mmCIF file of N, CA and C in Angstrom:
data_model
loop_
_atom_site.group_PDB
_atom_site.id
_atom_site.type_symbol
_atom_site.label_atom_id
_atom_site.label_comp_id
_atom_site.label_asym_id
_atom_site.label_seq_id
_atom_site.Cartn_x
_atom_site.Cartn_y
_atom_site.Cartn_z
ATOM 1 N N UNK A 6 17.255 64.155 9.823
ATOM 2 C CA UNK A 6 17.349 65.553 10.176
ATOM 3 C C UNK A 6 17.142 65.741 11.677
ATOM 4 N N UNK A 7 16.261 64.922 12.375
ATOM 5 C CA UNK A 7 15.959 65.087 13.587
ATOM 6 C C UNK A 7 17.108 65.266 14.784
ATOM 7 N N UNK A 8 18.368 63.562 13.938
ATOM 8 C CA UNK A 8 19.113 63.297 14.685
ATOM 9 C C UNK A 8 20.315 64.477 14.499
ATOM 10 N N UNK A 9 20.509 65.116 13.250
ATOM 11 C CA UNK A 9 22.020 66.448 13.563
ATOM 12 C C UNK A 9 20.666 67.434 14.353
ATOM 13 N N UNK A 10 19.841 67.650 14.733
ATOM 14 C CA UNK A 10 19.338 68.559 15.549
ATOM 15 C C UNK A 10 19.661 68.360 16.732
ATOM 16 N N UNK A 11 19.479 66.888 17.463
ATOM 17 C CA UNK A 11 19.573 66.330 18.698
ATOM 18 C C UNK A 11 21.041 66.254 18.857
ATOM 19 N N UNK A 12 22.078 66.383 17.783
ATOM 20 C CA UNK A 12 23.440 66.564 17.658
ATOM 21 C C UNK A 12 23.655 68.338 18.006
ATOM 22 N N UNK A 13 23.159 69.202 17.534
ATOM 23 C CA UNK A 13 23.330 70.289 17.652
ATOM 24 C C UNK A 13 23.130 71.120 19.141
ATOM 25 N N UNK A 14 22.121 70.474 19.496
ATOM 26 C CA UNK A 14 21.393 70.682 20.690
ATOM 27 C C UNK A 14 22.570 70.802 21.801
ATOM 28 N N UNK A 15 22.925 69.092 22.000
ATOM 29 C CA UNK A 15 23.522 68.464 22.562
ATOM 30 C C UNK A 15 25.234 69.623 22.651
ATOM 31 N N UNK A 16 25.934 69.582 21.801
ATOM 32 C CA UNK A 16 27.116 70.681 21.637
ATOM 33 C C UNK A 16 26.491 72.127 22.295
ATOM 34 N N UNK A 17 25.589 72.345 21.631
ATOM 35 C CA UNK A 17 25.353 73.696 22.563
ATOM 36 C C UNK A 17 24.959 73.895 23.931
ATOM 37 N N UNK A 18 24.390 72.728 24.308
ATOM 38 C CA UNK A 18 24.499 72.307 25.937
ATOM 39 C C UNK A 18 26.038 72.272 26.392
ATOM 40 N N UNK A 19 27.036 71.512 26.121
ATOM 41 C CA UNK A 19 28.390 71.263 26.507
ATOM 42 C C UNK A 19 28.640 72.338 26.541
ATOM 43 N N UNK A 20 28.785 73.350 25.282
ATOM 44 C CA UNK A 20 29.097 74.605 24.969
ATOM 45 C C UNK A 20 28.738 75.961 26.345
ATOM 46 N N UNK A 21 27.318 75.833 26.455
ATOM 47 C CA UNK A 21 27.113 76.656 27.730
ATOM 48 C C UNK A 21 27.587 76.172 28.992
ATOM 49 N N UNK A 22 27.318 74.565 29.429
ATOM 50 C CA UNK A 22 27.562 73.941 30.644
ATOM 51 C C UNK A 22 29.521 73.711 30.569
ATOM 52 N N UNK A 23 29.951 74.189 29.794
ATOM 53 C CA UNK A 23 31.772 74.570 30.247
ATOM 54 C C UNK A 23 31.612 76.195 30.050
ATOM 55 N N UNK A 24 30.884 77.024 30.224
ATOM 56 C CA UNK A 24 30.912 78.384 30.808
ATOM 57 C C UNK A 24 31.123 79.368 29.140
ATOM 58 N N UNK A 25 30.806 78.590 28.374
ATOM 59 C CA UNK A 25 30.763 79.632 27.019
ATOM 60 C C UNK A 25 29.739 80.585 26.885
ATOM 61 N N UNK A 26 29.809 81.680 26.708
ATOM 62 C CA UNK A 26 29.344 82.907 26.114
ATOM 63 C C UNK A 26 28.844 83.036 24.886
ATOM 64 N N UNK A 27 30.195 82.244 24.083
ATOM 65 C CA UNK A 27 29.924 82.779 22.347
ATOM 66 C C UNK A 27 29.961 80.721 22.327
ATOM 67 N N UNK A 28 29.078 80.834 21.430
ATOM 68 C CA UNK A 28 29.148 79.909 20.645
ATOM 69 C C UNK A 28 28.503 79.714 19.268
ATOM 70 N N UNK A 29 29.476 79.406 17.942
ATOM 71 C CA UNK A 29 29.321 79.645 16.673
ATOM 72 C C UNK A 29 29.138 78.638 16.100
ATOM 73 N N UNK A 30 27.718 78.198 15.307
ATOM 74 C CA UNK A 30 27.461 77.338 14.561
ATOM 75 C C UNK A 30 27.850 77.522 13.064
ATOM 76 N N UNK A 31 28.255 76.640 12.451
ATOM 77 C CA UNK A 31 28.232 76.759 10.629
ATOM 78 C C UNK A 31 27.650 75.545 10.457
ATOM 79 N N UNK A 32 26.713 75.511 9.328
ATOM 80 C CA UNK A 32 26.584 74.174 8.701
ATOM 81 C C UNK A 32 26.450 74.568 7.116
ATOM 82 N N UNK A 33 27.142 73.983 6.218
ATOM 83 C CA UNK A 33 27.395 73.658 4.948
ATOM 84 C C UNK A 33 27.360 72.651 4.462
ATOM 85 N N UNK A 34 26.859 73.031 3.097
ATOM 86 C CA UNK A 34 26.838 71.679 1.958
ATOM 87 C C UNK A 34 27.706 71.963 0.831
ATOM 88 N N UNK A 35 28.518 70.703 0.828
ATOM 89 C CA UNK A 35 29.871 70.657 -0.635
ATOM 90 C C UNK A 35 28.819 69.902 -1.462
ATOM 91 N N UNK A 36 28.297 69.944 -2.325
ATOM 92 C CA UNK A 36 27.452 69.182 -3.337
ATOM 93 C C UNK A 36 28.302 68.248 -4.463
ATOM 94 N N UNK A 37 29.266 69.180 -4.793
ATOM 95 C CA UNK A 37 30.534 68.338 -5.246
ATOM 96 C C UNK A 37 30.963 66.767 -4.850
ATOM 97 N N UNK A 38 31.129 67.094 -3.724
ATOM 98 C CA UNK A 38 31.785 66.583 -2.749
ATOM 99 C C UNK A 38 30.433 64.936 -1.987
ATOM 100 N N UNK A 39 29.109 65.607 -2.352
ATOM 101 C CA UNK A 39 27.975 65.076 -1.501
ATOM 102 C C UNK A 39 28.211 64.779 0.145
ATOM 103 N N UNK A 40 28.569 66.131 0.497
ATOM 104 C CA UNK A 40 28.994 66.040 2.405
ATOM 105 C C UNK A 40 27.979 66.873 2.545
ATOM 106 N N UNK A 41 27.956 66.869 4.003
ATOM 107 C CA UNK A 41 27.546 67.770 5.001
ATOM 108 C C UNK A 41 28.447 68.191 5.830
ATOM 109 N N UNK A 42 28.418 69.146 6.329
ATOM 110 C CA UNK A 42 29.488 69.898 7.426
ATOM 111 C C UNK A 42 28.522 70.704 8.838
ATOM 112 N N UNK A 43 29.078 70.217 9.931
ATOM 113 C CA UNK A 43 28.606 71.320 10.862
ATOM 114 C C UNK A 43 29.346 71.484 11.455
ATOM 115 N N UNK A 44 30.092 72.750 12.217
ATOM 116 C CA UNK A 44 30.770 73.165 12.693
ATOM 117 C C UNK A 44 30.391 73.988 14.273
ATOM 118 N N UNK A 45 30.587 73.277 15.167
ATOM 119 C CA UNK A 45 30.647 74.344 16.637
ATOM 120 C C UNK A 45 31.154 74.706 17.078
ATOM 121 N N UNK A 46 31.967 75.950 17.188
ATOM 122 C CA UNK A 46 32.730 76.793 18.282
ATOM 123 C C UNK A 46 32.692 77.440 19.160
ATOM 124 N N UNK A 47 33.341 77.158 20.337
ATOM 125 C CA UNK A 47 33.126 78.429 21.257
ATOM 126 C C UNK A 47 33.946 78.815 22.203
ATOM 127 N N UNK A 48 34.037 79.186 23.353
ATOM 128 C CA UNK A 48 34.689 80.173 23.898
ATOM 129 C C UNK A 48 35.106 79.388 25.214
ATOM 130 N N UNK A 49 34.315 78.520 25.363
ATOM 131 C CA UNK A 49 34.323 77.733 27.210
ATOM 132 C C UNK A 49 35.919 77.422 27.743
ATOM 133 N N UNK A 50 35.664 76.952 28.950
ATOM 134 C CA UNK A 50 37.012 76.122 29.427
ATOM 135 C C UNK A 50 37.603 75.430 28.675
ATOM 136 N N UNK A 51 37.296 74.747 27.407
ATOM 137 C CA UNK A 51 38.010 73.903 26.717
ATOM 138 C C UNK A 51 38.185 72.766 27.673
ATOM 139 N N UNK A 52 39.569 71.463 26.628
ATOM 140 C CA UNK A 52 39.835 70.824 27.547
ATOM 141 C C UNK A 52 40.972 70.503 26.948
ATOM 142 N N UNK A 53 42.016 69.949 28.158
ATOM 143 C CA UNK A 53 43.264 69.591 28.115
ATOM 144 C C UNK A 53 43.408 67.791 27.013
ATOM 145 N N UNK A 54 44.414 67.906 26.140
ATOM 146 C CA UNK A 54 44.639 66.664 25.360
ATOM 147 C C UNK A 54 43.976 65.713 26.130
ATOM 148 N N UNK A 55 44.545 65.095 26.856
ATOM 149 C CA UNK A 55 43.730 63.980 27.937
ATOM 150 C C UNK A 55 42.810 63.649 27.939
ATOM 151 N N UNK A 56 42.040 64.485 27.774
ATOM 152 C CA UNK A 56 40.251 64.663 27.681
ATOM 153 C C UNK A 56 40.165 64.604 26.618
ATOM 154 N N UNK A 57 40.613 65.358 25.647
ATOM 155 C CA UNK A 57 40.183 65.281 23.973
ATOM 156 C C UNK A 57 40.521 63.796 23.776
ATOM 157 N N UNK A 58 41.645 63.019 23.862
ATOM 158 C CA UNK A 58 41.746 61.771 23.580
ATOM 159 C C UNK A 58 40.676 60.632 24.043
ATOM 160 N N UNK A 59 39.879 61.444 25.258
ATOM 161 C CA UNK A 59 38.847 60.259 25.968
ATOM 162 C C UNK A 59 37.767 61.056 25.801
ATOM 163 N N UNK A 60 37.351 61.539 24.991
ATOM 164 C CA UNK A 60 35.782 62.228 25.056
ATOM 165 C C UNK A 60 35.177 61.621 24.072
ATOM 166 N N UNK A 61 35.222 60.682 23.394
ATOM 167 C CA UNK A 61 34.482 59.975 22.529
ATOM 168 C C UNK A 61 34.156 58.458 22.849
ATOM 169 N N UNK A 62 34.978 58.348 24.267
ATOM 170 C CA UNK A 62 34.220 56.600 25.099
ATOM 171 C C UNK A 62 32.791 57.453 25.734
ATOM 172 N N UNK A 63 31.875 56.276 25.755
ATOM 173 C CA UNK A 63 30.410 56.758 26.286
ATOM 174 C C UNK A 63 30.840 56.632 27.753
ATOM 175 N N UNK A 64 31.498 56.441 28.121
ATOM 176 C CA UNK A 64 31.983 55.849 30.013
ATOM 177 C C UNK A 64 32.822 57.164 30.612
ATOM 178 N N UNK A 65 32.735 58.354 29.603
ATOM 179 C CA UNK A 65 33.922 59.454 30.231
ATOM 180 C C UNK A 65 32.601 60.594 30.010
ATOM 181 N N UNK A 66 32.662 61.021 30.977
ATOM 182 C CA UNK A 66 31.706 62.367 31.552
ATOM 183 C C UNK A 66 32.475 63.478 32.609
ATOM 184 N N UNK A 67 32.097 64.422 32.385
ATOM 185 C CA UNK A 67 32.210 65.145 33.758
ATOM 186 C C UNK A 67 31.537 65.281 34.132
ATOM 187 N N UNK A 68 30.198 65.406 34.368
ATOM 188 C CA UNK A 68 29.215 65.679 35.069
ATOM 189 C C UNK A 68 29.090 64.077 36.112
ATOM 190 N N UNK A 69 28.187 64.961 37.576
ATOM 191 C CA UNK A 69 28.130 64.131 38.214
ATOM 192 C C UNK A 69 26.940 63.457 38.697
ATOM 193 N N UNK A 70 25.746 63.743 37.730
ATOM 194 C CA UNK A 70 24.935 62.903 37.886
ATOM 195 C C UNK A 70 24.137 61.770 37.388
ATOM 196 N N UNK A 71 25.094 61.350 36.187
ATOM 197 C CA UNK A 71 25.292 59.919 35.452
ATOM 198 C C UNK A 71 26.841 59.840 34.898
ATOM 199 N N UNK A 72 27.213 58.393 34.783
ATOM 200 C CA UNK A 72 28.431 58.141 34.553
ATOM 201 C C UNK A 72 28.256 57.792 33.107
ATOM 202 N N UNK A 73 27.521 58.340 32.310
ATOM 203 C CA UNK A 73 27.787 57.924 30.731
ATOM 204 C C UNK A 73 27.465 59.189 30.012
ATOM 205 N N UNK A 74 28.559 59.670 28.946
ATOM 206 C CA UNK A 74 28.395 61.110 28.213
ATOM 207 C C UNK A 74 28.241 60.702 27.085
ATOM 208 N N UNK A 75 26.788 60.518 26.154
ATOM 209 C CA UNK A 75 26.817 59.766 24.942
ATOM 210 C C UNK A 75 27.022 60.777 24.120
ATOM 211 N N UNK A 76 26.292 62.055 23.788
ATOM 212 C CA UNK A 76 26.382 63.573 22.627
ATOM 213 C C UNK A 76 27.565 62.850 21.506
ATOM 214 N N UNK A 77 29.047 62.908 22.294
ATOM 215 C CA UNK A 77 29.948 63.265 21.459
ATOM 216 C C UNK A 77 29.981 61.746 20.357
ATOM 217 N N UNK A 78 30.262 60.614 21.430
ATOM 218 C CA UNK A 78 30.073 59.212 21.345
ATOM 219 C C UNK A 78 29.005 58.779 19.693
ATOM 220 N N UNK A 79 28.035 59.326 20.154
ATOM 221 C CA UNK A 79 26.722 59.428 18.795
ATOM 222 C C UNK A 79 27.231 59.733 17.821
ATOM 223 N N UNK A 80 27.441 61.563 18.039
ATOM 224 C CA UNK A 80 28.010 61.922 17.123
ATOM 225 C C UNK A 80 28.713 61.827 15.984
ATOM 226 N N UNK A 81 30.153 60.879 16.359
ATOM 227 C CA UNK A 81 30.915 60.207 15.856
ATOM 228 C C UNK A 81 30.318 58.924 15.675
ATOM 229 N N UNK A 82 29.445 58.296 15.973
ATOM 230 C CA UNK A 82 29.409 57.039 15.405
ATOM 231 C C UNK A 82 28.534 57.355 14.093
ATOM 232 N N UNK A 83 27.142 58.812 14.001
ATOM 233 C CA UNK A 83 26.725 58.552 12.803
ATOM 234 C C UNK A 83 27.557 59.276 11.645
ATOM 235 N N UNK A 84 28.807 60.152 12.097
ATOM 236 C CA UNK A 84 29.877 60.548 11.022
ATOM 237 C C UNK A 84 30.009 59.329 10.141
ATOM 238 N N UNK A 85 30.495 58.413 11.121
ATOM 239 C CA UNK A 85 31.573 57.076 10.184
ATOM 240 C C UNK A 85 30.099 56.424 10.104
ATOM 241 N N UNK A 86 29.003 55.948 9.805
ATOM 242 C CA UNK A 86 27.849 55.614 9.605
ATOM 243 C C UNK A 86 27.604 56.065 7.879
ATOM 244 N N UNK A 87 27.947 57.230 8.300
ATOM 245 C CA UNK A 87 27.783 58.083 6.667
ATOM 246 C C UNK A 87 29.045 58.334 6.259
ATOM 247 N N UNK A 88 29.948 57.609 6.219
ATOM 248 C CA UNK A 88 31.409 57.434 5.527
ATOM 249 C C UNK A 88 31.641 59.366 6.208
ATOM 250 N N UNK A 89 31.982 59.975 7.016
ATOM 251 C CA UNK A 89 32.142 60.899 7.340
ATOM 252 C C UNK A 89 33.364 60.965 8.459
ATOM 253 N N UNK A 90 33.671 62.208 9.083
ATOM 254 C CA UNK A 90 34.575 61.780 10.230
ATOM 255 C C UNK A 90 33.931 62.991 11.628
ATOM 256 N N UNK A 91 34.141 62.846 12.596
ATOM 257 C CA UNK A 91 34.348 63.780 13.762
ATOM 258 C C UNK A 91 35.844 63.994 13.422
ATOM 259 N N UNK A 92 35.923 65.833 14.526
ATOM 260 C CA UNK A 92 37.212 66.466 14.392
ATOM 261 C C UNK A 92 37.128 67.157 15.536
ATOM 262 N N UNK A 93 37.975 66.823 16.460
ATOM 263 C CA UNK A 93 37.340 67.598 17.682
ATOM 264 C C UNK A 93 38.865 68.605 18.000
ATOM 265 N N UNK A 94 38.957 69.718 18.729
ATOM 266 C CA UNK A 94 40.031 70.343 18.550
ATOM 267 C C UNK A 94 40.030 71.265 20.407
ATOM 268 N N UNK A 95 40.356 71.694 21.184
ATOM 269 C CA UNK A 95 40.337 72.044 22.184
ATOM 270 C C UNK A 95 41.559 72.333 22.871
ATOM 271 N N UNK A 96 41.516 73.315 23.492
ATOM 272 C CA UNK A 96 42.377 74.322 24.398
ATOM 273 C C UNK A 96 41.844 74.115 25.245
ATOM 274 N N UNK A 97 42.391 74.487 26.492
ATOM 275 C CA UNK A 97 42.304 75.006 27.824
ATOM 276 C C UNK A 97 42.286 76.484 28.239
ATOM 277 N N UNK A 98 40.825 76.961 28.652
ATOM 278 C CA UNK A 98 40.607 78.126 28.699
ATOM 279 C C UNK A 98 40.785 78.717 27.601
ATOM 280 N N UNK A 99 40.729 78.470 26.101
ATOM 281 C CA UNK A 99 40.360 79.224 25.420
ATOM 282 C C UNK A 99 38.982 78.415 23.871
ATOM 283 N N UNK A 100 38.611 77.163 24.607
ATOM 284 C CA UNK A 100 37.462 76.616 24.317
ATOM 285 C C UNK A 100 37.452 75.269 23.053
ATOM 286 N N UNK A 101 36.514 75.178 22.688
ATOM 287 C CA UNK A 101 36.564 73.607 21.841
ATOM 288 C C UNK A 101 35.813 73.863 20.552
ATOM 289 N N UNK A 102 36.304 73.148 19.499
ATOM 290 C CA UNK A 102 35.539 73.133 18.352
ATOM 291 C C UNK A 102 35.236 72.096 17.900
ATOM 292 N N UNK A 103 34.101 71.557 17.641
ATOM 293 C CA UNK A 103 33.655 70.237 16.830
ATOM 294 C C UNK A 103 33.670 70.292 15.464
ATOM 295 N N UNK A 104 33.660 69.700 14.662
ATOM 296 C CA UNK A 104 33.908 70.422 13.555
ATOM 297 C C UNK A 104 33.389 68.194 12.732
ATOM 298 N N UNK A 105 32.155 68.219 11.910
ATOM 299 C CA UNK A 105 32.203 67.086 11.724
ATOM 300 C C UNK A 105 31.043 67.135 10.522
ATOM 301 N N UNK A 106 31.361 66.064 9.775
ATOM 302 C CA UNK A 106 30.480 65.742 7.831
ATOM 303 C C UNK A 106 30.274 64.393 8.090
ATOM 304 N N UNK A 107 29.090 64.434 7.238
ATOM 305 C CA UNK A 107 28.305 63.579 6.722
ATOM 306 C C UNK A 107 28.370 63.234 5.222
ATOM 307 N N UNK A 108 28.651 62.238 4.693
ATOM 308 C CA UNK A 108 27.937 62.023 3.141
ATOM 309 C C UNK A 108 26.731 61.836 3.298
#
């Protein structure tokens, strides 16, 4: 539990530090299913394909005062950890959604 907190955290940092306003959490349970779901949306700069294709190496950051961006990197590794997936989805100027389950 600690670690989707330090997951949650982490998105809502990105979320404010690309200039978002709104940002919308969901988290759900399919019991059916035995998943977890959390969902983040929001409003920021987004980012262009390019970036969505490289935002899950730990070696791609924008920020400039370390060269390693782990949040998303984690993220996705404890999805597929728990047979789960990351889903990442993003515009330009009209913001990014994470969208990712757990069994």
């Amino acid at each position: 539990m600690h670690e989707l907190s330090l997951h949650i955290l982490d998105l809502f940092e990105n979320s404010t530090g690309a200039g978002a306003d709104t940002v919308t959490l969901m988290i759900g349970e399919n019991s059916d299913r035995d998943e977890l779901r959390i969902c983040i949306a929001d409003n920021g700069r987004g980012m262009d394909a390019a970036m969505v294709a490289r935002v899950l190496d730990p070696f791609v950051t924008t920020r400039t005062t370390r060269k390693v961006g782990l949040g998303l990197p984690l993220m996705d590794m404890t999805t597929k950890m728990c047979d789960g997936k990351l889903k990442l989805e993003s515009t330009p100027g009209a913001g990014t959604v994470v969208d990712a389950t757990w069994r």
